Tab-separated table of C-alpha atoms and ligand atoms in Angstrom:
chain	number	residue	atom	x	y	z
A	25	MET	CA	64.991	23.321	27.502
A	26	LYS	CA	65.801	19.682	28.010
A	27	GLU	CA	64.700	19.780	31.672
A	28	LYS	CA	61.504	21.573	30.762
A	29	ILE	CA	60.642	18.924	28.168
A	30	GLU	CA	61.321	16.130	30.633
A	31	ALA	CA	59.292	17.788	33.395
A	32	LEU	CA	56.354	18.239	31.029
A	33	MET	CA	56.675	14.648	29.817
A	34	ALA	CA	56.350	13.494	33.429
A	35	GLU	CA	53.388	15.796	33.959
A	36	VAL	CA	51.644	14.374	30.877
A	37	ALA	CA	52.223	10.805	32.047
A	38	ALA	CA	50.742	11.628	35.448
A	39	LEU	CA	47.715	13.536	34.116
A	40	LYS	CA	44.418	12.610	35.805
A	41	ALA	CA	40.871	13.770	35.226
A	42	ASN	CA	37.496	13.055	36.820
A	43	THR	CA	35.293	15.313	34.810
A	44	ARG	CA	35.055	16.715	31.316
A	45	GLN	CA	36.081	20.033	32.809
A	46	ASP	CA	39.290	18.497	34.216
A	47	VAL	CA	40.188	17.253	30.744
A	48	GLU	CA	39.506	20.618	29.153
A	49	ASP	CA	41.553	22.418	31.841
A	50	ALA	CA	44.519	20.121	31.179
A	51	ARG	CA	44.271	20.691	27.433
A	52	ILE	CA	44.292	24.467	27.872
A	53	ARG	CA	47.143	24.312	30.393
A	54	LEU	CA	49.365	22.272	28.061
A	55	LEU	CA	48.244	22.817	24.484
A	56	GLY	CA	46.159	26.009	24.631
A	57	LYS	CA	47.390	29.239	22.988
A	58	LYS	CA	49.336	30.091	26.110
A	59	GLY	CA	49.801	26.500	27.248
A	60	SER	CA	53.217	25.337	28.509
A	61	ILE	CA	53.924	23.104	25.504
A	62	THR	CA	52.879	25.857	23.065
A	63	GLU	CA	55.256	28.226	24.882
A	64	LEU	CA	58.086	25.740	24.486
A	65	PHE	CA	57.565	25.863	20.733
A	66	ASP	CA	58.021	29.664	20.930
A	67	GLU	CA	61.196	29.147	22.932
A	68	PHE	CA	62.365	26.600	20.369
A	69	ARG	CA	62.831	29.403	17.812
A	70	GLY	CA	65.759	30.720	19.891
A	71	VAL	CA	67.507	27.330	20.248
A	72	ALA	CA	70.975	27.045	18.693
A	73	PRO	CA	70.742	25.596	15.159
A	74	GLU	CA	72.866	22.515	15.979
A	75	MET	CA	70.449	21.611	18.812
A	76	LYS	CA	67.277	22.200	16.753
A	77	ARG	CA	67.081	18.690	15.373
A	78	GLU	CA	67.252	16.975	18.773
A	79	PHE	CA	64.922	19.353	20.564
A	80	GLY	CA	62.517	19.529	17.634
A	81	ALA	CA	62.046	15.768	17.720
A	82	LYS	CA	61.606	15.727	21.501
A	83	LEU	CA	59.121	18.573	21.381
A	84	ASN	CA	57.019	16.750	18.788
A	85	VAL	CA	57.033	13.582	20.876
A	86	LEU	CA	55.927	15.643	23.886
A	87	LYS	CA	53.150	17.352	21.934
A	88	ASN	CA	51.797	14.061	20.536
A	89	ALA	CA	52.012	12.389	23.938
A	90	ALA	CA	50.026	15.228	25.502
A	91	ALA	CA	47.376	15.139	22.736
A	92	ASP	CA	47.044	11.327	23.028
A	93	ARG	CA	46.814	11.409	26.810
A	94	ILE	CA	44.155	14.095	26.721
A	95	ALA	CA	42.107	12.134	24.153
A	96	GLN	CA	42.428	9.037	26.315
A	97	LEU	CA	41.292	10.874	29.438
A	98	ARG	CA	38.342	12.370	27.558
A	99	GLU	CA	37.189	8.908	26.558
A	100	GLU	CA	37.522	7.591	30.120
A	101	VAL	CA	35.515	10.468	31.515
A	102	GLU	CA	32.774	10.019	28.862
A	103	ASN	CA	32.506	6.286	29.575
A	104	LYS	CA	32.257	6.948	33.287
A	105	ALA	CA	29.426	9.415	32.715
A	106	VAL	CA	27.575	6.858	30.594
A	107	SER	CA	27.920	3.993	33.043
A	108	SER	CA	26.949	6.072	36.062
A	109	ALA	CA	23.795	7.118	34.182
A	110	GLY	CA	22.665	3.520	33.722
A	111	GLY	CA	25.368	1.800	31.741
A	112	ALA	CA	24.137	-0.374	28.934
A	113	ALA	CA	20.754	1.352	28.943
A	114	ASN	CA	22.479	4.336	27.430
A	115	ASP	CA	24.184	2.405	24.702
A	116	LEU	CA	22.816	4.233	21.702
A	117	THR	CA	23.505	1.283	19.447
A	118	MET	CA	21.118	-0.986	21.396
A	119	PRO	CA	17.734	-1.651	19.750
A	120	GLY	CA	14.923	0.417	21.320
A	121	THR	CA	12.203	-0.967	23.590
A	122	PRO	CA	9.141	-1.236	21.393
A	123	GLY	CA	6.084	0.704	22.662
A	124	GLU	CA	2.960	-1.447	22.960
A	125	LEU	CA	0.645	-0.849	20.041
A	126	GLY	CA	-3.026	-0.537	20.798
A	127	SER	CA	-5.738	-1.692	18.442
A	128	ARG	CA	-9.067	-0.250	17.401
A	129	HIS	CA	-12.110	-0.876	19.542
A	130	PRO	CA	-14.684	-3.195	17.926
A	131	VAL	CA	-17.315	-0.427	18.154
A	132	SER	CA	-14.990	1.927	16.209
A	133	ILE	CA	-14.301	-0.766	13.629
A	134	VAL	CA	-18.005	-1.340	12.943
A	135	ARG	CA	-18.862	2.372	13.008
A	136	GLN	CA	-16.190	3.013	10.398
A	137	GLU	CA	-17.423	0.138	8.280
A	138	ILE	CA	-21.012	1.444	8.333
A	139	VAL	CA	-19.861	4.989	7.525
A	140	ASP	CA	-17.647	3.756	4.668
A	141	ILE	CA	-20.521	1.796	3.116
A	142	PHE	CA	-22.874	4.783	3.153
A	143	ARG	CA	-20.131	7.119	1.922
A	144	LYS	CA	-19.932	4.924	-1.168
A	145	PHE	CA	-23.672	5.535	-1.649
A	146	GLY	CA	-23.041	9.299	-1.521
A	147	TYR	CA	-24.000	10.011	2.097
A	148	ASP	CA	-22.182	12.728	4.098
A	149	VAL	CA	-21.354	12.338	7.787
A	150	ALA	CA	-23.198	14.671	10.189
A	151	GLU	CA	-22.749	15.043	13.927
A	152	GLY	CA	-24.687	16.676	16.727
A	153	PRO	CA	-24.303	17.337	20.457
A	154	GLU	CA	-24.642	14.582	23.071
A	155	ILE	CA	-26.269	17.038	25.484
A	156	GLU	CA	-29.414	17.979	23.603
A	157	ASP	CA	-32.686	19.739	24.240
A	158	ASP	CA	-36.141	18.231	24.332
A	159	TRP	CA	-36.993	19.852	20.973
A	160	HIS	CA	-34.351	17.978	18.972
A	161	VAL	CA	-34.702	14.631	20.769
A	162	PHE	CA	-38.506	14.462	21.101
A	163	GLU	CA	-40.660	17.438	20.156
A	164	ALA	CA	-39.501	17.969	16.560
A	165	LEU	CA	-39.587	14.191	16.057
A	166	ASN	CA	-43.333	14.110	16.670
A	167	PHE	CA	-43.228	12.526	20.131
A	168	PRO	CA	-46.554	13.232	21.849
A	169	PRO	CA	-46.103	15.046	25.200
A	170	GLU	CA	-47.098	11.975	27.211
A	171	HIS	CA	-44.874	9.536	25.253
A	172	PRO	CA	-43.185	7.074	27.660
A	173	ALA	CA	-39.703	7.650	26.157
A	174	ARG	CA	-39.741	11.126	27.702
A	175	GLU	CA	-40.139	9.687	31.169
A	176	MET	CA	-37.483	9.833	33.847
A	177	GLN	CA	-36.886	6.095	33.641
A	178	ASP	CA	-35.522	6.420	30.120
A	179	THR	CA	-33.946	9.829	29.883
A	180	PHE	CA	-31.087	11.405	31.803
A	181	PHE	CA	-32.100	15.018	32.362
A	182	VAL	CA	-29.402	17.681	32.662
A	183	SER	CA	-31.391	20.811	33.492
A	184	ASP	CA	-34.965	22.064	33.715
A	185	GLY	CA	-34.761	24.274	30.623
A	186	GLU	CA	-36.368	27.691	30.204
A	187	LEU	CA	-38.643	28.991	32.940
A	188	VAL	CA	-41.878	29.971	31.182
A	189	SER	CA	-44.169	30.849	34.094
A	190	GLU	CA	-44.437	30.925	37.856
A	191	GLU	CA	-47.884	30.846	39.461
A	192	ASN	CA	-48.498	30.372	43.171
A	193	GLY	CA	-44.944	29.122	43.552
A	194	VAL	CA	-45.375	26.536	40.782
A	195	LYS	CA	-42.670	26.933	38.191
A	196	THR	CA	-43.206	25.722	34.633
A	197	TYR	CA	-40.261	25.032	32.385
A	198	ARG	CA	-39.959	24.144	28.738
A	199	ASN	CA	-37.370	22.475	26.522
A	200	PRO	CA	-35.222	20.810	29.213
A	201	LEU	CA	-31.635	19.804	28.459
A	202	LEU	CA	-30.977	16.062	28.447
A	203	LEU	CA	-28.555	13.416	27.221
A	204	ARG	CA	-29.803	12.352	23.795
A	205	THR	CA	-31.512	8.973	23.876
A	206	HIS	CA	-31.042	8.392	20.148
A	207	THR	CA	-29.130	9.898	17.212
A	208	SER	CA	-32.421	10.808	15.500
A	209	SER	CA	-31.837	14.247	17.045
A	210	VAL	CA	-29.093	14.776	14.448
A	211	GLN	CA	-31.743	14.303	11.714
A	212	VAL	CA	-33.540	17.351	13.053
A	213	ARG	CA	-30.369	19.444	13.310
A	214	THR	CA	-29.436	18.483	9.752
A	215	MET	CA	-32.882	19.305	8.347
A	216	GLU	CA	-32.811	22.653	10.141
A	217	LYS	CA	-29.545	23.799	8.643
A	218	MET	CA	-28.584	21.842	5.515
A	219	PRO	CA	-29.799	22.671	2.014
A	220	LEU	CA	-31.934	20.071	0.246
A	221	PRO	CA	-31.535	17.380	-0.951
A	222	ILE	CA	-30.118	15.781	2.206
A	223	ARG	CA	-28.265	12.496	2.363
A	224	VAL	CA	-26.486	12.004	5.691
A	225	ILE	CA	-25.263	9.334	8.050
A	226	CYS	CA	-24.941	10.305	11.722
A	227	PRO	CA	-22.895	8.086	14.030
A	228	GLY	CA	-22.842	8.910	17.734
A	229	ARG	CA	-23.111	7.999	21.383
A	230	VAL	CA	-26.502	7.810	23.077
A	231	PHE	CA	-27.629	7.502	26.684
A	232	ARG	CA	-30.542	5.753	28.379
A	233	ASN	CA	-31.333	5.427	32.012
A	234	GLU	CA	-31.380	1.630	32.020
A	235	ALA	CA	-30.041	-1.051	34.339
A	236	ILE	CA	-26.827	-2.503	32.949
A	237	SER	CA	-27.096	-6.123	31.831
A	238	ALA	CA	-25.836	-8.446	29.091
A	239	ARG	CA	-28.442	-6.974	26.719
A	240	ALA	CA	-28.764	-3.324	27.831
A	241	HIS	CA	-26.418	-0.499	28.800
A	242	CYS	CA	-26.850	3.120	29.783
A	243	ILE	CA	-24.373	4.199	27.077
A	244	PHE	CA	-24.257	2.797	23.571
A	245	HIS	CA	-23.774	3.903	19.965
A	246	GLN	CA	-26.118	4.357	17.060
A	247	VAL	CA	-25.927	5.295	13.419
A	248	GLU	CA	-28.771	7.300	11.974
A	249	GLY	CA	-29.419	7.694	8.263
A	250	LEU	CA	-31.547	10.298	6.493
A	251	TYR	CA	-32.369	10.851	2.847
A	252	ILE	CA	-34.665	13.683	1.769
A	253	ASP	CA	-35.415	14.819	-1.767
A	254	GLU	CA	-38.336	15.222	-4.119
A	255	GLY	CA	-40.052	11.927	-4.861
A	256	VAL	CA	-38.163	9.623	-2.451
A	257	THR	CA	-40.178	6.409	-1.974
A	258	PHE	CA	-40.356	3.375	0.303
A	259	ALA	CA	-38.818	1.341	-2.542
A	260	ASP	CA	-35.734	3.615	-2.474
A	261	MET	CA	-35.393	2.937	1.248
A	262	LYS	CA	-35.713	-0.802	0.803
A	263	GLN	CA	-33.041	-0.786	-1.890
A	264	ALA	CA	-30.607	1.333	0.182
A	265	ILE	CA	-31.017	-0.977	3.189
A	266	LEU	CA	-30.652	-4.127	1.082
A	267	LEU	CA	-27.424	-2.833	-0.467
A	268	PHE	CA	-26.118	-1.864	2.960
A	269	ALA	CA	-26.954	-5.311	4.413
A	270	ARG	CA	-25.155	-7.058	1.561
A	271	GLU	CA	-22.040	-4.904	1.966
A	272	MET	CA	-22.065	-5.463	5.730
A	273	PHE	CA	-23.011	-9.141	6.040
A	274	GLY	CA	-22.117	-10.602	2.634
A	275	PRO	CA	-23.562	-10.692	-0.916
A	276	GLU	CA	-25.990	-13.558	-0.216
A	277	THR	CA	-27.767	-11.635	2.560
A	278	GLN	CA	-31.547	-11.250	2.316
A	279	ILE	CA	-33.654	-8.696	4.201
A	280	ARG	CA	-37.253	-8.683	5.366
A	281	MET	CA	-39.341	-5.830	6.693
A	282	ARG	CA	-41.905	-6.072	9.472
A	283	PRO	CA	-44.431	-3.282	10.100
A	284	SER	CA	-43.570	-1.262	13.188
A	285	TYR	CA	-44.211	2.083	14.831
A	286	PHE	CA	-41.992	5.104	15.485
A	287	PRO	CA	-43.436	8.575	16.154
A	288	PHE	CA	-41.153	10.147	13.535
A	289	THR	CA	-41.815	7.818	10.585
A	290	GLU	CA	-44.971	6.720	8.768
A	291	PRO	CA	-45.075	3.988	7.644
A	292	SER	CA	-42.381	2.428	9.848
A	293	ALA	CA	-40.653	-0.913	9.674
A	294	GLU	CA	-38.174	-3.086	11.450
A	295	VAL	CA	-35.593	-4.779	9.271
A	296	ASP	CA	-34.193	-8.278	9.738
A	297	VAL	CA	-31.270	-9.777	7.819
A	298	SER	CA	-30.947	-13.458	7.038
A	299	CYS	CA	-28.748	-15.040	9.711
A	300	ASN	CA	-25.155	-14.894	8.513
A	301	ILE	CA	-24.177	-17.769	10.819
A	302	CYS	CA	-26.534	-20.483	9.568
A	303	GLY	CA	-27.393	-18.876	6.230
A	304	GLY	CA	-31.069	-18.699	7.251
A	305	LYS	CA	-31.535	-22.340	8.240
A	306	GLY	CA	-31.940	-21.583	11.946
A	307	CYS	CA	-29.329	-21.725	14.716
A	308	ASN	CA	-28.933	-20.603	18.326
A	309	ILE	CA	-27.754	-17.099	17.298
A	310	CYS	CA	-30.987	-16.426	15.358
A	311	LYS	CA	-32.923	-18.551	17.866
A	312	GLY	CA	-33.986	-20.925	15.132
A	313	THR	CA	-35.766	-18.239	13.082
A	314	GLY	CA	-33.118	-17.715	10.397
A	315	TRP	CA	-33.457	-13.910	10.846
A	316	LEU	CA	-31.648	-11.237	12.905
A	317	GLU	CA	-33.117	-7.821	13.632
A	318	ILE	CA	-30.720	-5.001	12.688
A	319	LEU	CA	-32.528	-1.681	12.399
A	320	GLY	CA	-35.650	0.464	12.489
A	321	CYS	CA	-36.679	2.653	9.568
A	322	GLY	CA	-39.523	4.423	7.844
A	323	MET	CA	-40.705	7.293	5.681
A	324	VAL	CA	-40.109	10.572	7.515
A	325	ASP	CA	-43.451	11.726	8.956
A	326	PRO	CA	-44.690	14.956	7.278
A	327	ASN	CA	-44.989	16.499	10.773
A	328	VAL	CA	-41.241	15.974	11.250
A	329	LEU	CA	-40.415	17.614	7.913
A	330	GLU	CA	-42.664	20.600	8.701
A	331	ALA	CA	-41.216	21.001	12.233
A	332	SER	CA	-37.821	21.593	10.626
A	333	GLY	CA	-39.212	23.957	7.984
A	334	ILE	CA	-39.296	21.518	5.049
A	335	ASP	CA	-42.299	21.584	2.690
A	336	SER	CA	-43.812	18.103	3.091
A	337	LYS	CA	-45.915	18.551	-0.064
A	338	LYS	CA	-42.789	18.892	-2.152
A	339	TYR	CA	-40.286	16.707	-0.318
A	340	SER	CA	-40.317	13.209	1.108
A	341	GLY	CA	-37.622	11.025	2.594
A	342	PHE	CA	-36.678	8.027	4.626
A	343	ALA	CA	-34.747	7.546	7.851
A	344	PHE	CA	-33.253	4.579	9.615
A	345	GLY	CA	-31.401	3.918	12.835
A	346	MET	CA	-29.275	1.048	14.067
A	347	GLY	CA	-27.259	0.154	17.164
A	348	ILE	CA	-23.534	-0.225	16.489
A	349	GLU	CA	-22.978	-2.623	19.392
A	350	ARG	CA	-25.817	-4.788	18.140
A	351	ILE	CA	-24.309	-5.049	14.643
A	352	ALA	CA	-20.890	-5.800	16.172
A	353	MET	CA	-22.440	-8.498	18.391
A	354	LEU	CA	-24.005	-10.146	15.345
A	355	LYS	CA	-20.809	-9.848	13.341
A	356	TRP	CA	-18.569	-11.409	15.985
A	357	GLN	CA	-21.142	-13.297	18.063
A	358	VAL	CA	-20.399	-11.356	21.218
A	359	LYS	CA	-22.962	-12.478	23.795
A	360	ASP	CA	-22.569	-9.852	26.513
A	361	LEU	CA	-22.904	-6.129	25.743
A	362	ARG	CA	-20.875	-5.219	28.849
A	363	ASN	CA	-17.715	-6.499	27.103
A	364	TYR	CA	-17.723	-3.350	24.977
A	365	PHE	CA	-17.456	-1.019	27.929
A	366	GLU	CA	-15.174	-2.776	30.398
A	367	ASN	CA	-11.968	-2.387	28.380
A	368	ASP	CA	-10.735	-5.810	29.393
A	369	LEU	CA	-7.606	-6.282	27.262
A	370	ARG	CA	-8.310	-9.990	26.827
A	371	PHE	CA	-11.492	-9.015	24.963
A	372	LEU	CA	-10.027	-6.053	23.054
A	373	ARG	CA	-6.993	-8.043	21.858
A	374	GLU	CA	-9.299	-10.397	19.966
A	375	PHE	CA	-9.855	-7.546	17.496
A	376	GLU	CA	-6.165	-6.712	16.972
A	377	THR	CA	-6.033	-8.254	13.543
A	378	VAL	CA	-9.322	-6.746	12.312
A	379	LEU	CA	-8.601	-3.534	10.454
B	427	DAH	N1	-34.365	6.250	17.027
B	427	DAH	C1	-34.751	4.848	17.021
B	427	DAH	C2	-34.276	4.197	18.311
B	427	DAH	O1	-33.475	4.758	18.995
B	427	DAH	C3	-34.173	4.140	15.851
B	427	DAH	C4	-34.821	4.575	14.580
B	427	DAH	C5	-35.929	3.940	14.114
B	427	DAH	C6	-34.311	5.638	13.861
B	427	DAH	C7	-36.539	4.326	12.951
B	427	DAH	C8	-34.907	6.035	12.689
B	427	DAH	C9	-36.037	5.354	12.236
B	427	DAH	O2	-34.467	7.047	11.957
B	427	DAH	O3	-36.623	5.766	11.092
B	427	DAH	O4	-34.693	3.119	18.604
């Protein structure tokens, strides 16, 4: 017994391990159910009583030494695995690398602000497709067939539409698909399907076949508004737009309306707000006039109501449309529209603190 204990003591002292598996093998070999140290404990039962004390103590020392050595080896092997996989990088107590936080795009910030203001006035948000048909973008909005906005120079066409006739090889199509040139198309979709009265705000992306410059882009964003009920008047429209302007540009803001023309409204107006930079005195932003143009509006033309199946004798309403980029440019005095589309981080980071 004595020799066996000594031999095992030497074996424990010389134990080596490279992998977790090595450590586990050693544990099973020595301390497992059939391990050599466990077997010695079985043998110990047969030891003469006068020797029990001495051997018992030795056996316990051996067992503890084996358990300690195995624990030590396990730790070494674990540490090796950690350092070979990148060392300190795997130290779970190290603080993490913070991910870079993005911020909201100025166009999103202004769109949300406009939507929030009209929500407070009881407007719902409506959306429509960006690829539209001629009916919703032009026809139902009272655009005469020869109206210049339908021309190739303005509109991106997607497909010819329905083939209606073919005579002597000449094909005639109707209702072509196109990229919507304004969000007024969502007015039509809303009037076609929503019950009256209607009070909606429709934000969205629009497309025009224009050369890109500081003041024009082929993609931009608009917000359309529409209010239809019995007895809606021009005065209601003026009040809604004044309240909006004051929420958006500050409580001192004044508005003025100039007569204008849109095929889908009669009468129509363009709305200016008093310049929020100089307070109306005249500066280089408002070009000395004290006023900034922000939107187009008008009373929905009876033809437009009827085209969507609404009785124009019973119902009336107003509509308005504004460019989101334009409002954002006025709000932050951005001079070049292209900034909004280039995703230059130096520009976008200027809006990090705006919520
Ligand atoms: N759709 C017009 C545009 O793109 C904007 C507009 C003007 C919308 C007057 C309206 C409106 O609803 O009543 O320039």
